[in-house]
Tab-separated table of C-alpha atoms in Angstrom:
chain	number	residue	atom	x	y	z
T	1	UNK	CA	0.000	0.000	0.000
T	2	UNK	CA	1.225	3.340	-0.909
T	3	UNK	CA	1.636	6.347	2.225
T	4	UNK	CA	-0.555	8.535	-0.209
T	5	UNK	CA	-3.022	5.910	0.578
T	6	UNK	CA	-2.183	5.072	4.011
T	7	UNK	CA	-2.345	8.784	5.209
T	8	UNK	CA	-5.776	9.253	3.280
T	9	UNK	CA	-8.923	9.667	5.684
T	10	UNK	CA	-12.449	8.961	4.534
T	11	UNK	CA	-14.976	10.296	5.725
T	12	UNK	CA	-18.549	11.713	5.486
T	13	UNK	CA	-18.404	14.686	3.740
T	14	UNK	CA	-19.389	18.353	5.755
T	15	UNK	CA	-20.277	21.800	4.361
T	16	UNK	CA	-17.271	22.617	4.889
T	17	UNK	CA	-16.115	20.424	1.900
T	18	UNK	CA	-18.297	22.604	0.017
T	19	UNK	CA	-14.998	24.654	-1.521
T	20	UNK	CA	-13.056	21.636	-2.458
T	21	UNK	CA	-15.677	19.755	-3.629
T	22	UNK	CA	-16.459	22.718	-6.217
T	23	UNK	CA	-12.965	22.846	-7.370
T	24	UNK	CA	-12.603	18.840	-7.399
T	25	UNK	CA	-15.810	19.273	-9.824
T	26	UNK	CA	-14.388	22.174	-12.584
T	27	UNK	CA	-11.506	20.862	-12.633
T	28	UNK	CA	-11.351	17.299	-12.834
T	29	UNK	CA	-14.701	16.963	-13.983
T	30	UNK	CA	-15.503	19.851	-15.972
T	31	UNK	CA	-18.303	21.456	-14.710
T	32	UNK	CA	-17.689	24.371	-15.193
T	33	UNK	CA	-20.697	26.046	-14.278
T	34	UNK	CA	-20.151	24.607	-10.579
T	35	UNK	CA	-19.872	27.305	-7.609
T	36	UNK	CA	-18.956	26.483	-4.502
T	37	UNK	CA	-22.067	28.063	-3.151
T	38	UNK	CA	-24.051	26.000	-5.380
T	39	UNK	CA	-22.476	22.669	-3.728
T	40	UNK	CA	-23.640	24.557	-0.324
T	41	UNK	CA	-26.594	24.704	-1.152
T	42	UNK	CA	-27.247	21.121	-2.667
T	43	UNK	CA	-25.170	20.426	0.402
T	44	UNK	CA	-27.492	21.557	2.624
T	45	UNK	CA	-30.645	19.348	1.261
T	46	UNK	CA	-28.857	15.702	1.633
T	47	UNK	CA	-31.254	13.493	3.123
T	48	UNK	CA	-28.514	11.341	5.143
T	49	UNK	CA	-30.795	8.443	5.521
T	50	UNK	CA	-30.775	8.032	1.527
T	51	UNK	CA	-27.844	9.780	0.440
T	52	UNK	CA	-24.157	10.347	1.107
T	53	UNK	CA	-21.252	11.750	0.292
T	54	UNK	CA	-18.327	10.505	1.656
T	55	UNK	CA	-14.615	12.341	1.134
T	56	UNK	CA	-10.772	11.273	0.839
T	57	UNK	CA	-8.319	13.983	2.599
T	58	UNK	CA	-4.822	13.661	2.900
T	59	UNK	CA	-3.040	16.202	4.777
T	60	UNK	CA	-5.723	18.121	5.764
T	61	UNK	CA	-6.910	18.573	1.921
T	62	UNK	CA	-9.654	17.256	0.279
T	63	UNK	CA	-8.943	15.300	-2.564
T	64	UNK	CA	-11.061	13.461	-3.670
T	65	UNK	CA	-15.375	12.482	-3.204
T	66	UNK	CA	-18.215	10.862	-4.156
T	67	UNK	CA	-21.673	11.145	-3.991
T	68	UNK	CA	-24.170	8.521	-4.170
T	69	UNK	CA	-27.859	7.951	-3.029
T	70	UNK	CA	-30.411	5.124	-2.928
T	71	UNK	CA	-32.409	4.838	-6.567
T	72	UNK	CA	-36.080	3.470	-6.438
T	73	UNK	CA	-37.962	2.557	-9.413
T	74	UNK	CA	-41.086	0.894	-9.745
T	75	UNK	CA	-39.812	-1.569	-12.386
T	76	UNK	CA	-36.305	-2.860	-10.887
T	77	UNK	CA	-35.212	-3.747	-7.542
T	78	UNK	CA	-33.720	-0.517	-4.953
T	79	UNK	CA	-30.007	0.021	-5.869
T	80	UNK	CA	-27.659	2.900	-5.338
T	81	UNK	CA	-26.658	5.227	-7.611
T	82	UNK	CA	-23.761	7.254	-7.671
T	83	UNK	CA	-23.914	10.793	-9.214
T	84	UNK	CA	-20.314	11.654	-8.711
T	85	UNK	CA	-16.705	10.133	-8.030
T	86	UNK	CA	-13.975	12.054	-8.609
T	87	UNK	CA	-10.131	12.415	-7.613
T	88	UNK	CA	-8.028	15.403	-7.612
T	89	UNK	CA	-5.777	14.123	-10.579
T	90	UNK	CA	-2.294	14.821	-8.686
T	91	UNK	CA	-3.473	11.966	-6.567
T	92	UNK	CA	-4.962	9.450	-9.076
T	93	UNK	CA	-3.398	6.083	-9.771
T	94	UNK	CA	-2.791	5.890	-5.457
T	95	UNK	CA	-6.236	3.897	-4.665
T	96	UNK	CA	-8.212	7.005	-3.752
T	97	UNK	CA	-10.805	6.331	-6.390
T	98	UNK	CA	-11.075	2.590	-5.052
T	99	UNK	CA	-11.277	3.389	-1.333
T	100	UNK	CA	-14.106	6.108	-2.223
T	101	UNK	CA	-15.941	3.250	-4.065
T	102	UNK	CA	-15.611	0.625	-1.298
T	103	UNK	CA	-16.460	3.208	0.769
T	104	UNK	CA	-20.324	3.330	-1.131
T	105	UNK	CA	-20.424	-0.538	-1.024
T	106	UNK	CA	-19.920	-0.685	2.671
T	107	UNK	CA	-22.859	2.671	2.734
T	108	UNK	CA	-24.741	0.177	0.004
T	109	UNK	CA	-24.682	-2.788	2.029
T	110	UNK	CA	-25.731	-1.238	5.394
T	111	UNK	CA	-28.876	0.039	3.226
T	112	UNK	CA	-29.408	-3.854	2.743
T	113	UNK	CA	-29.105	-3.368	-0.919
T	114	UNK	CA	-27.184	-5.222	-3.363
T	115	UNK	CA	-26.561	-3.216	-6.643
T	116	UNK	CA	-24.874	0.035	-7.206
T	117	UNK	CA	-25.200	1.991	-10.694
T	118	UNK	CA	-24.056	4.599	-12.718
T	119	UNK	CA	-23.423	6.552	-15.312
T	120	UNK	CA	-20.763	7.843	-17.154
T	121	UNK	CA	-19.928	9.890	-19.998
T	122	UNK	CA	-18.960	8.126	-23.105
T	123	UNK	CA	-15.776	10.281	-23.804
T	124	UNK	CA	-14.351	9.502	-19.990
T	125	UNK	CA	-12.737	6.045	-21.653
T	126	UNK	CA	-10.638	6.163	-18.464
T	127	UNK	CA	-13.081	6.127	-16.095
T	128	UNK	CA	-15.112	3.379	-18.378
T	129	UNK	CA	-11.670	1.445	-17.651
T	130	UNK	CA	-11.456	1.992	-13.903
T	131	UNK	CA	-14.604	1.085	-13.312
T	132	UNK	CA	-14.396	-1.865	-15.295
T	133	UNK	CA	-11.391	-2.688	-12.973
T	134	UNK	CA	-13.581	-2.725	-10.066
T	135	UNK	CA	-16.056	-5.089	-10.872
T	136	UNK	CA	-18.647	-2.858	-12.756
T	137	UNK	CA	-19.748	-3.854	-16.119
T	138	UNK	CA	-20.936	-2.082	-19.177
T	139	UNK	CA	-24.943	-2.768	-19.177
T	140	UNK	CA	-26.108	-0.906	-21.515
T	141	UNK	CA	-25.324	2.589	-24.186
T	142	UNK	CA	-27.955	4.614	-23.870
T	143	UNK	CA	-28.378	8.887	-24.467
T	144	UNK	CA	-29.183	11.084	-21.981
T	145	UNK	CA	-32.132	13.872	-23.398
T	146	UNK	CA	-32.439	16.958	-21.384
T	147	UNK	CA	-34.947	20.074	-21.664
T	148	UNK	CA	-34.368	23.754	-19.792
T	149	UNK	CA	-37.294	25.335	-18.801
């Protein structure tokens, strides 16, 4: 195991994480439209008994998250879905990612439910890897339609 790793804490994520999750989100992410008062305020609505976010810091910096929350349809069984992993990328390749991930399964588990999902975006080939690495598999291509109004 690396000391990156072994000096990483994770956590459940406060509003104070609200900054660092932001700037984890524009920049490794890309959303660039992301404020940090924005994440406050979506912060501040978590339901904790059906969602969590959980954090990795190392050295007193945040470095990496991931958000996830329980998914209920009327047509499949409960499962969790996660809206967001990502790692600062001066710390990727350490097992930051992977701990964040276990992380959900243990959160998944405790929720007495046994499948996790998500999406991702089909230019993020390296995350379609990593995941892949972990035990996820591809179940589908679908497209994602959106409307503003």
């Amino acid at each position: 195991m690396n000391n990156i790793l072994q000096e990483t804490i994770f956590r459940i994520a406060s509003k104070e994480d609200a900054k660092s999750i932001n700037d984890i989100s524009k920049n490794e992410l890309g959303y660039s439209d992301c404020t940090e008062s924005l994440v406050l305020q979506k912060f501040q609505k978590i339901d904790f008994e059906n969602e969590v976010v959980f954090v990795a810091e190392y050295k007193k910096k945040v470095i990496g998250f991931i958000h996830a929350q329980i998914y209920d349809v009327l047509y499949y069984e409960s499962m969790v879905n996660i809206f967001g992993l990502a790692v600062d990328s001066k710390f990727t390749k350490n097992g930051i990612g992977k701990s964040l991930m276990a992380k959900v399964e243990e959160w998944t588990k405790s929720k007495n439910i046994k499948l996790i999902r998500l999406n991702s975006g089909g230019t993020r080939t390296q995350a379609h890897n990593f995941y892949r690495n972990i035990g996820f598999s591809d179940e589908k291509t679908q497209l994602r339609f959106m409307k503003s109004l």
